[in-house]
Coordinates of C-alpha atoms in Angstrom, one line a residue:
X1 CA -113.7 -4.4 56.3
X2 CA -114.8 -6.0 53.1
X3 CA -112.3 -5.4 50.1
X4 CA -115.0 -6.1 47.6
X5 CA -115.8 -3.3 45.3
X6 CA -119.6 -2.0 45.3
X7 CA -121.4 -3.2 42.5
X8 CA -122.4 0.1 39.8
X9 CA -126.2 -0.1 40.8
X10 CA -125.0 0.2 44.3
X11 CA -123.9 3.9 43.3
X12 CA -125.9 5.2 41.1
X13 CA -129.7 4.0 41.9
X14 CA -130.5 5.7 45.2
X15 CA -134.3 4.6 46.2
X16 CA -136.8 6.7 44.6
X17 CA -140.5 7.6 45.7
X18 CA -143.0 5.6 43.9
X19 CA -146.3 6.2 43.4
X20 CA -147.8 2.5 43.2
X21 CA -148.3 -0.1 45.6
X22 CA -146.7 -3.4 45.4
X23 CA -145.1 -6.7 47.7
X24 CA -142.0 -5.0 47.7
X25 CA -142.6 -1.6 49.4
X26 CA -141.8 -0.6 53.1
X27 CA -145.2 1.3 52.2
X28 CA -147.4 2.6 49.9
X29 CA -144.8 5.7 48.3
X30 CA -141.6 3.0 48.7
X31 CA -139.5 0.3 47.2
X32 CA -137.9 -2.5 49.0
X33 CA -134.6 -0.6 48.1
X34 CA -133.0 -4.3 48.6
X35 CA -135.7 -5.8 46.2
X36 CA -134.9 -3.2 43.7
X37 CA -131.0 -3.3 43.9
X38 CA -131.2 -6.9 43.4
X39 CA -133.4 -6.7 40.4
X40 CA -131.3 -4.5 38.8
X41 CA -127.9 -6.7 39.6
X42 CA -129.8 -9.7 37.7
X43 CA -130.6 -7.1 34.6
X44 CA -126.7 -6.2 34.4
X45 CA -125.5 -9.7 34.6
X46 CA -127.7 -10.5 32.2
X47 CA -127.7 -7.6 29.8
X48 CA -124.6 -6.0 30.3
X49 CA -121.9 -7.9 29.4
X50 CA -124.2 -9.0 26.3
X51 CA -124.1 -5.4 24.6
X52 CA -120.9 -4.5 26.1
X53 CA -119.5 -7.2 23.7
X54 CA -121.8 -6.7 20.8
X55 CA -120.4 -2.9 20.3
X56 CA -117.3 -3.9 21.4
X57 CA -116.6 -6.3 17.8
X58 CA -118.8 -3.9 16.2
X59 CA -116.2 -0.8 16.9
X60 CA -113.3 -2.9 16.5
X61 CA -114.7 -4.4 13.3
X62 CA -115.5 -0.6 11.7
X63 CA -111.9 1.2 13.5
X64 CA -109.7 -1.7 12.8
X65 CA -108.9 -0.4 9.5
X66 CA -106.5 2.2 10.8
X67 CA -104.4 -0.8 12.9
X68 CA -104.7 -2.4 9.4
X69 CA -102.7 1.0 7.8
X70 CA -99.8 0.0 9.3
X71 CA -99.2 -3.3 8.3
X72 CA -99.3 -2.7 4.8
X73 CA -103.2 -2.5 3.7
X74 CA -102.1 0.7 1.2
X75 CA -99.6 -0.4 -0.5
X76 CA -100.9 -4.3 -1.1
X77 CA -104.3 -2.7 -2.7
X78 CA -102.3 0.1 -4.2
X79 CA -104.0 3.3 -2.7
X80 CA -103.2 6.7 -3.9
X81 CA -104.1 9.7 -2.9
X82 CA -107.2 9.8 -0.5
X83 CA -108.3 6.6 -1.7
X84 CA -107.9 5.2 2.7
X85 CA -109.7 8.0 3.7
X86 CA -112.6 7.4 1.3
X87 CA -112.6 3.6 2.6
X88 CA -113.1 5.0 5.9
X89 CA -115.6 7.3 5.5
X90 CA -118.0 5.2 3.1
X91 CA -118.9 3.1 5.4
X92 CA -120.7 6.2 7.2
X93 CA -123.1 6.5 4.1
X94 CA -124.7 3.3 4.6
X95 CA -124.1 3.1 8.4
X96 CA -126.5 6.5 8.6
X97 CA -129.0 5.4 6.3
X98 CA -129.6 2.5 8.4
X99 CA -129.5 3.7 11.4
X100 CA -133.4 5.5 11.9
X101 CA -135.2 2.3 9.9
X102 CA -133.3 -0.2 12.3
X103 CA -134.7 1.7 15.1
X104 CA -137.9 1.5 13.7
X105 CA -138.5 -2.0 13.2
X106 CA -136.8 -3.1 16.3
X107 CA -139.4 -4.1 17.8
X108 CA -141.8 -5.6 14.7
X109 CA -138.8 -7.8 14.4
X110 CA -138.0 -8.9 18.0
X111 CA -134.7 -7.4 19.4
X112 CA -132.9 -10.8 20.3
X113 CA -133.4 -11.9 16.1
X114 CA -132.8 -8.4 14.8
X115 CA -129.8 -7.9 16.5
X116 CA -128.5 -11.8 16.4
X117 CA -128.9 -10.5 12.3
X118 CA -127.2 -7.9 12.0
X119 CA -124.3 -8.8 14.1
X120 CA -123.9 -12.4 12.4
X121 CA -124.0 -10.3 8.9
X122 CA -121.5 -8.0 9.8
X123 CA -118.8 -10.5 11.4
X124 CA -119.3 -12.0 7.9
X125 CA -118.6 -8.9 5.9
X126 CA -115.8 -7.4 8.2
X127 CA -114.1 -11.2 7.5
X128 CA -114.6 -11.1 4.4
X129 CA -112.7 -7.6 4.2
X130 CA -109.6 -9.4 4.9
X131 CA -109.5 -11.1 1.1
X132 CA -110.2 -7.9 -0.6
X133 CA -107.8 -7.4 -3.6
X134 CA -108.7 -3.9 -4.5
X135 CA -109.7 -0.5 -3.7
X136 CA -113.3 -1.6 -5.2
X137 CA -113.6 -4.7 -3.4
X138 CA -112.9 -2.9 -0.1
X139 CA -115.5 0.1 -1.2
X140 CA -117.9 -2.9 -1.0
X141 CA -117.4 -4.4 2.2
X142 CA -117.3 -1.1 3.8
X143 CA -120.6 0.0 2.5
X144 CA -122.3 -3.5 3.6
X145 CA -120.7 -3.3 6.8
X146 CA -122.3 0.5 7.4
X147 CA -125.5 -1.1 6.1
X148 CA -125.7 -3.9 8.7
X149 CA -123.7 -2.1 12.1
X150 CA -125.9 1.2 11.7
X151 CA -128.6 -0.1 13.4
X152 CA -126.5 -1.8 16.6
X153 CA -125.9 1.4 18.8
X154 CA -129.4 3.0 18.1
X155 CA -131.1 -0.1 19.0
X156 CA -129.2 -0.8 21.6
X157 CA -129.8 2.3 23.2
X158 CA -133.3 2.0 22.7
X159 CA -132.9 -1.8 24.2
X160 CA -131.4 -0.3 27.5
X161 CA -134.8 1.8 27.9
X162 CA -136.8 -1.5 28.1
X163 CA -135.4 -2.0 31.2
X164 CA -133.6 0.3 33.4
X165 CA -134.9 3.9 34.7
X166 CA -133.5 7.2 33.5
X167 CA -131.6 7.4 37.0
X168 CA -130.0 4.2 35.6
X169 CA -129.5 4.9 32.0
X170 CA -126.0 7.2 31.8
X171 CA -123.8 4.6 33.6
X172 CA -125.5 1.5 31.0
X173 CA -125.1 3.3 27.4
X174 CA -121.6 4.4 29.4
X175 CA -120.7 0.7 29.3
X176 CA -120.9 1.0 25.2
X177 CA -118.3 3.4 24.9
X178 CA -116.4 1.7 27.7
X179 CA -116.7 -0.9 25.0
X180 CA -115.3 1.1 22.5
X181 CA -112.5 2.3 24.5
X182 CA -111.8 -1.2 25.5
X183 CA -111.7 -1.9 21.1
X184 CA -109.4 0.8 20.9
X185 CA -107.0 -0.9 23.4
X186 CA -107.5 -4.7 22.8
X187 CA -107.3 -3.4 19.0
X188 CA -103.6 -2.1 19.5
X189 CA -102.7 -5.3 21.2
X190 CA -104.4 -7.6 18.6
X191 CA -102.6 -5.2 15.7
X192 CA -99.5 -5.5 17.6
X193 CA -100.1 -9.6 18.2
X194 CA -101.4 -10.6 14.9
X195 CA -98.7 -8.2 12.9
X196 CA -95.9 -11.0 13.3
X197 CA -98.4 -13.4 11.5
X198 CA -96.5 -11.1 8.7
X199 CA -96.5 -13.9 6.0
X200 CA -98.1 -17.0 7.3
X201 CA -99.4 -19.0 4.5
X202 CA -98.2 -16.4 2.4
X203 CA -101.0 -13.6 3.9
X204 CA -99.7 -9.9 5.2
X205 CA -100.3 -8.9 8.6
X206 CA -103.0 -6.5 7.9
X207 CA -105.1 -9.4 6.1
X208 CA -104.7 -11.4 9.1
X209 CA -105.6 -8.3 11.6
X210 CA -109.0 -7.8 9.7
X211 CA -110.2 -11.6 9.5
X212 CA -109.1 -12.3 12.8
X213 CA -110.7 -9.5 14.5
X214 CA -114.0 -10.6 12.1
X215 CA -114.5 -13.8 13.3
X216 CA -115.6 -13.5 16.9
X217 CA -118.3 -11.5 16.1
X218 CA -120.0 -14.1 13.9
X219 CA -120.2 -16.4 16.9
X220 CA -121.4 -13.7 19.1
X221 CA -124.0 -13.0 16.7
X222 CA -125.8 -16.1 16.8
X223 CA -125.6 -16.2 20.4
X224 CA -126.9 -13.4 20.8
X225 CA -130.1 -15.0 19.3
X226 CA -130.2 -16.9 22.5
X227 CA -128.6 -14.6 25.3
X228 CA -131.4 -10.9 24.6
X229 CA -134.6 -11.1 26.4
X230 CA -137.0 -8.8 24.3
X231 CA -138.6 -7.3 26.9
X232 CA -138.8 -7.5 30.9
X233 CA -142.3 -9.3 30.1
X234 CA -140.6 -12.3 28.6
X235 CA -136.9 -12.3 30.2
X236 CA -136.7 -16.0 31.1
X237 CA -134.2 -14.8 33.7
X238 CA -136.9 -12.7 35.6
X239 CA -139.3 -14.8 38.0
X240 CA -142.9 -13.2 38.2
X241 CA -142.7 -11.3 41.3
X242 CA -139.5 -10.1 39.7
X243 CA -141.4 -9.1 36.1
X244 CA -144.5 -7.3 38.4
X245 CA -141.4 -4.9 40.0
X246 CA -140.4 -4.0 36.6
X247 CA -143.6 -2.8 35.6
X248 CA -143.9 -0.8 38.5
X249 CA -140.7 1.0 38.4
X250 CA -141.3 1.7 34.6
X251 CA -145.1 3.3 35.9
X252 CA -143.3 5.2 38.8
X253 CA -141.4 7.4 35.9
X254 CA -143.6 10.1 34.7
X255 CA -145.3 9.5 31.0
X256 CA -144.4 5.5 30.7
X257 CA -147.7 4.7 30.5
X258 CA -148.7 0.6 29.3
X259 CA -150.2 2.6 25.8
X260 CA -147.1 4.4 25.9
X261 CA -144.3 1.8 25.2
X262 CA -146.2 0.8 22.2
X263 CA -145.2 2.0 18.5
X264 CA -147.3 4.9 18.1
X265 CA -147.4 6.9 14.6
X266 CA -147.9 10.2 16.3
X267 CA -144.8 9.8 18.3
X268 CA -142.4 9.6 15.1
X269 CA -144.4 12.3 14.1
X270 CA -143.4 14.6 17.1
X271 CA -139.7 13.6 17.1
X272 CA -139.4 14.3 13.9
X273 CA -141.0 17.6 14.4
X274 CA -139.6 18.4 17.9
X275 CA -136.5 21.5 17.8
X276 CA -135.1 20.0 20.5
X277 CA -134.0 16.7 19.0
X278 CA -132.5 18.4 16.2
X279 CA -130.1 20.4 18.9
X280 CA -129.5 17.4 20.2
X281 CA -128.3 15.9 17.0
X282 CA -126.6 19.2 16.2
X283 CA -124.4 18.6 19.3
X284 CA -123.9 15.4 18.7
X285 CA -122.2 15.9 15.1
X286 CA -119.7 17.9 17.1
X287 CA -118.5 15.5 19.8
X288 CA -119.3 12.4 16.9
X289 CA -116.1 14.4 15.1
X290 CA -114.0 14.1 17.5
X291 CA -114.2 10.4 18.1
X292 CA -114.4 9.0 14.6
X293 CA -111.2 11.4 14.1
X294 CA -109.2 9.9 17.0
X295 CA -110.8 6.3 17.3
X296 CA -109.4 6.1 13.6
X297 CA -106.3 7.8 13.3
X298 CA -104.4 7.8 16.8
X299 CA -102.8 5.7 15.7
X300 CA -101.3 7.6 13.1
X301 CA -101.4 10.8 14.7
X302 CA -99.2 8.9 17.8
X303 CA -96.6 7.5 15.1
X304 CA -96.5 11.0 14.1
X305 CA -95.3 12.5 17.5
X306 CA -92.0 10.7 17.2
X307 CA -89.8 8.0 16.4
X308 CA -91.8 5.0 17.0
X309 CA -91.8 1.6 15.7
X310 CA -95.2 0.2 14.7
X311 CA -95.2 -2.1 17.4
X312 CA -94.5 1.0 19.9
X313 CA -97.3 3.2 18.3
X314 CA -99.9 0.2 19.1
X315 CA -99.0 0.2 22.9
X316 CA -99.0 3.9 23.0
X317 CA -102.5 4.2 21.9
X318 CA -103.9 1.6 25.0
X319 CA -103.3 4.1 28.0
X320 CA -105.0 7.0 26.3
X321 CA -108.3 4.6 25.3
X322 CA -108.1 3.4 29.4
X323 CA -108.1 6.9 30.6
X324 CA -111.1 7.5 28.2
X325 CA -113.1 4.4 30.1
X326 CA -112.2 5.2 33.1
X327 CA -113.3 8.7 32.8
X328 CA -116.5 7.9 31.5
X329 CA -117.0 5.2 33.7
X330 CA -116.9 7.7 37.0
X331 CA -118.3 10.6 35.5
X332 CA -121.6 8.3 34.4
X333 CA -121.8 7.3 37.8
X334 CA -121.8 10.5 39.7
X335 CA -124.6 11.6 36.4
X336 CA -126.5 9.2 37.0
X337 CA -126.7 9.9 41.2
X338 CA -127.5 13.7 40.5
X339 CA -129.5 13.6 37.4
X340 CA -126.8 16.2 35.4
X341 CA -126.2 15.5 32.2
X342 CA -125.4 18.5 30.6
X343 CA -122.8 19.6 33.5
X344 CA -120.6 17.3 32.9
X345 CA -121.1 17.0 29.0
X346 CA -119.6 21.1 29.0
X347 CA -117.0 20.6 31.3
X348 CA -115.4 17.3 29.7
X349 CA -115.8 18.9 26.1
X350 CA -114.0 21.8 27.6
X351 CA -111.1 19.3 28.5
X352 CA -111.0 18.1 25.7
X353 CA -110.6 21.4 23.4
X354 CA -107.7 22.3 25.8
X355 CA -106.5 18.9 24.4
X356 CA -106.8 19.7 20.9
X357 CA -105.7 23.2 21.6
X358 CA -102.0 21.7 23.3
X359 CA -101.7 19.5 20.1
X360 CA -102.3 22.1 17.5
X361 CA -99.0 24.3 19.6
X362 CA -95.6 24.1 19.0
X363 CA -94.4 21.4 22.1
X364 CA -92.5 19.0 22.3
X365 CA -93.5 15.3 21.7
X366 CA -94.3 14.5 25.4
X367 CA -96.4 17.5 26.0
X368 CA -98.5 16.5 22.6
X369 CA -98.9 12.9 23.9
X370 CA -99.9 14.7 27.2
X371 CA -103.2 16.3 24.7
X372 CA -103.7 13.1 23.5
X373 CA -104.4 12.0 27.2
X374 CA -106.6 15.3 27.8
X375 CA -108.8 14.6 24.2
X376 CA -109.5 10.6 25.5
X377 CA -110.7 12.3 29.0
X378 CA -113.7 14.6 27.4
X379 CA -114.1 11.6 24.4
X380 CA -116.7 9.5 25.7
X381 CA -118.1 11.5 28.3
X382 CA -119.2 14.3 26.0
X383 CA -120.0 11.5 23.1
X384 CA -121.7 9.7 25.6
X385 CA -124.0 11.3 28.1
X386 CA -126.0 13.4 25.3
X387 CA -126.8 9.4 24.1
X388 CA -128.7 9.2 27.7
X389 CA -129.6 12.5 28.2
X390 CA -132.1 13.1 25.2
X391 CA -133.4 9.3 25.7
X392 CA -134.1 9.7 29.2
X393 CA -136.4 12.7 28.4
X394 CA -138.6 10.5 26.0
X395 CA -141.2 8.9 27.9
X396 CA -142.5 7.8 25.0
X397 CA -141.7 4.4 22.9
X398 CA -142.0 6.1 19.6
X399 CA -140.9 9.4 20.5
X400 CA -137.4 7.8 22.3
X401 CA -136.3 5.4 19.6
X402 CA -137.4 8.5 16.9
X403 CA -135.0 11.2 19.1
X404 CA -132.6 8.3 19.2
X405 CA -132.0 7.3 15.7
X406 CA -132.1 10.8 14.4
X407 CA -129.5 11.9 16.9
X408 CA -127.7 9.1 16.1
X409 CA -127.6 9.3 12.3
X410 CA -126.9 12.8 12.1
X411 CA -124.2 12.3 14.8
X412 CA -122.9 9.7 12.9
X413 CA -122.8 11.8 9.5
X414 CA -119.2 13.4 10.9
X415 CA -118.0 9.9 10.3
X416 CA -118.2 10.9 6.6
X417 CA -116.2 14.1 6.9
X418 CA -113.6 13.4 9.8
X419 CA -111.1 10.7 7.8
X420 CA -110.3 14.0 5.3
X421 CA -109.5 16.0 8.3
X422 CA -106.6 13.8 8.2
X423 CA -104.5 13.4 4.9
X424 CA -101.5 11.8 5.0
X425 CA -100.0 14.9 3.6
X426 CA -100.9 17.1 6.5
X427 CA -98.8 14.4 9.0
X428 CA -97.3 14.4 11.3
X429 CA -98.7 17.8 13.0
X430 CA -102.6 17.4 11.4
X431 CA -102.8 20.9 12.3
X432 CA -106.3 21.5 10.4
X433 CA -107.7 18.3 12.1
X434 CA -107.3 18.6 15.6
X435 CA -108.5 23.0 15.0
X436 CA -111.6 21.6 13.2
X437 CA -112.3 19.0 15.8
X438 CA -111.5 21.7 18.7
X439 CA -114.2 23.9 17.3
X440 CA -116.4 21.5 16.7
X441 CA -116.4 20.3 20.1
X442 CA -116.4 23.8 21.5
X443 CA -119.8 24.3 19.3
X444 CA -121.2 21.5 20.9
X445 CA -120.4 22.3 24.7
X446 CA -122.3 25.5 24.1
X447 CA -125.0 24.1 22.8
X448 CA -125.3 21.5 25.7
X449 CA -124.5 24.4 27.7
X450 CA -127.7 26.3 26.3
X451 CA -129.8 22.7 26.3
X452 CA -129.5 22.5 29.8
X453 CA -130.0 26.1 30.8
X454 CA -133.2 25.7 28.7
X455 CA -134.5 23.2 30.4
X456 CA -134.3 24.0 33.4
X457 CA -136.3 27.1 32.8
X458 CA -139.0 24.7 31.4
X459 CA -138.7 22.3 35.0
X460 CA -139.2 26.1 36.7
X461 CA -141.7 26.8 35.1
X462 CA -143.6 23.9 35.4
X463 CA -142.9 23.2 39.0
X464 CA -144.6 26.3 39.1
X465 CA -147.8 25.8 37.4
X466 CA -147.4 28.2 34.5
X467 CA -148.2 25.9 32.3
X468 CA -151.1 24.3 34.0
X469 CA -153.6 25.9 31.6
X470 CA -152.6 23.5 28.8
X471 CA -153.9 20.3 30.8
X472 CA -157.5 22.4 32.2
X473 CA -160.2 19.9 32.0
X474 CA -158.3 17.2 30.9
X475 CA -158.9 13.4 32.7
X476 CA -155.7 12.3 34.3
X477 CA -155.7 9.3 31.7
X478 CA -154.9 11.8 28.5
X479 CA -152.2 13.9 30.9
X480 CA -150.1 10.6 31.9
X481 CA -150.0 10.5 28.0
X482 CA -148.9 13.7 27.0
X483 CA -145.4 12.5 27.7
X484 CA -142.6 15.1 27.9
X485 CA -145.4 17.5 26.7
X486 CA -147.3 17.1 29.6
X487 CA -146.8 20.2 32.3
X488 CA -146.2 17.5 35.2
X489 CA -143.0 16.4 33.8
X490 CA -140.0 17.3 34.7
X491 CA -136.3 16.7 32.2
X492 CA -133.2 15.8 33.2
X493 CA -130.7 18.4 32.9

């Protein structure tokens, strides 16, 4: 027996009917399920590790602040007061502003320059943090760097749809927060590593974390100018038998219509008008809480549990940030096979309030490590999944990369608020923190929980025929592009 692990689209991307005919089906309603697994390998060998390393640098270049706390950053620029926190949460004012707009013109631009851009500009900026001499000089490269990483996650989000199915989506836009998770940890090591560069060429540790850490995403950015296809129809890595498969799985899924993955006016319109993108976003401002709060300060709230060294605190924080990957990583897969999003989205958040809950009580330092653990296993997948789930139910180019940027920019708005939640003078307990990130969190579950319920009463409904009437007389060409409005489709759940 082989001992060679199954690759992810082995797992997760059962064969699905299809409704066209091509050289790769068994027969007219199939896929060559080999054909179609093998595709999809070449897109994640391709893509994958490409925006898997983009957000990485991007996360570690925006979090790496708090490993730079501990080597001395406050003191050498002479903070006072909630002078760090502010540095932290600026960069969220700039970051969402950009966010939406990015989205927009990802495609007028070309995603392989637009993205090669914004990367290369922000490995500059987060650099150039590193020779800061003031709490003004760092207010400045914090808002540049918001203005130029806003539009990474959004785009690539909106990238991913280009080329995989919603049945596909979860475990990919998992990978970014696998990413981040993976920042977390490499960031403790690197803060632990490049803190005994304490005084080389007369420089403190934390100026050597931050230009360090700033460099490699300069490089990556202009090879990323080379590495991103911009669509399936121009991947040089596709052959042509290879780019006809791709446009029949994409006209398999119902609404993704040729006119339909094109920028359409009317389709901003209706996300921006659309109730159900707003929950989303709503939902998302709670889980977005809870990881700007802990991405940022474990750290700190780890140093606070005991007696630790700075070198100690850094190793602590890697095992929660692997237990947070790992989680995601399975619990994207098994979405991904059964189409439930908002399942799993409830019962992680509910993990991870228990984890706030046990380090908000009176315990000793093990047992509130232990909720540190139980807050990195609902993290991602409760930050994540809602990322694929409101996507996936966008058929519609304009619509998706709409739903997408506002989700993510009001999301992304808790970045602004969740530095305060932890003032140094509330350490080492943080006791208003973790209860205003546990009920934050807890809002959101319920309104995933109520998201899902609600949709699938609409799938009921339409599968049977109660909303027919809407589509009488109409030609088949104006239903297949009604997108999500259209009675015949059916949302992920």
């Amino acid at each position: 027996m082989s001992g060679k692990a199954p690759h992810a689209s082995e797992l997760t991307e059962p064969p699905i009917p299809d409704e066209s005919v091509s050289k790769y089906a068994v027969d007219p309603l199939e896929f060559d399920p080999v054909a179609e697994r093998k595709l999809v390998r070449k897109l994640d060998y391709h893509i994958v590790p490409v925006i898997m390393l983009l957000y990485l640098f991007s996360f570690l270049d925006r979090v790496n602040i708090g490993n730079a706390r501990l080597y001395g950053m406050e003191e050498d620029l002479g903070l006072r007061g909630n002078q760090y926190q502010t540095a932290v949460s600026i960069l969220f004012v700039t970051y969402l502003l950009s966010e939406l707009p990015s989205n927009l013109v990802l495609k007028k631009f070309r995603p392989s320059r637009w993205i090669s851009f914004i990367t290369t500009a922000w490995g500059i900026i987060a650099t150039l943090q590193g020779l800061t001499q003031s709490f003004a000089g760092l207010i400045v490269c914090r808002l540049l760097l918001g203005l130029v990483e806003g539009g990474l996650f959004p785009g690539a989000a909106v990238y991913l749809t280009f080329f995989y199915t919603k049945r596909e989506l979860a475990l990919r836009i998992g990978y970014l927060f696998v990413s981040a998770a993976i920042a977390g940890a490499v960031g403790g090591l690197l803060g632990y590593g490049l803190g005994f560069m304490d005084g080389v060429s007369g420089q403190r540790g934390w100026r050597w974390i931050l230009i360090i850490e700033g460099l490699p995403s300069v490089v990556l950015g202009i090879a990323t100018w080379f590495l991103l296809a911009d669509n399936p129809e121009t991947a040089p890595y596709l052959s042509p038998d290879e780019k006809e498969l791709m446009r029949l799985r994409r006209a398999r899924q119902a609404g993704q219509t040729e006119s339909a993955q094109r920028f359409h006016r009317k389709d901003v319109y209706a996300g921006l008008k659309d109730w159900k993108v707003y929950a989303f976003c709503a939902g998302q401002f709670g889980t977005d809480t809870m990881l700007y709060g802990y991405s940022t300060f474990l750290p700190t709230i780890i140093k606070g549990l005991g007696k630790w060294t700075t070198a100690q605190t850094q190793a602590l924080t890697i095992p929660c940030y692997s237990v947070g990957a790992l989680s995601y990583v399975v619990i994207a897969s098994l979405s991904d096979r059964q189409q439930r999003r908002g399942l799993y989205t409830v019962i992680f958040g509910a993990i991870s309030v228990i984890g706030y809950g046990v380090l908000i009580s009176n315990s000793s330092t093990g047992v509130h490590y232990l909720g540190c653990f139980l807050v990195a296993m609902g993290l991602y997948v409760c930050c994540g999944l809602p990322l694929a789930w409101l996507p996936s139910n966008q058929p519609r180019y304009g619509k998706r990369t709409t739903a997408t940027g506002l989700q993510l920019t009001i999301g992304n708005s808790s970045g602004i608020m969740a530095p305060f939640l932890y003032p140094t003078s509330e350490g080492p307990r943080f006791v208003k923190g973790h209860a205003v990130s546990l009920a934050l969190v807890g809002m959101s579950s319920i309104l995933f929980a109520f998201m899902s319920w609600y949709l699938s009463q609409k799938n009921r409904r339409r599968e049977r025929g109660e909303e027919d009437e809407k589509v009488a007389n109409m030609p088949e060409s104006e239903i297949d592009e009604l997108g999500d409005a259209s009675p015949r489709y059916i949302f992920t759940i």
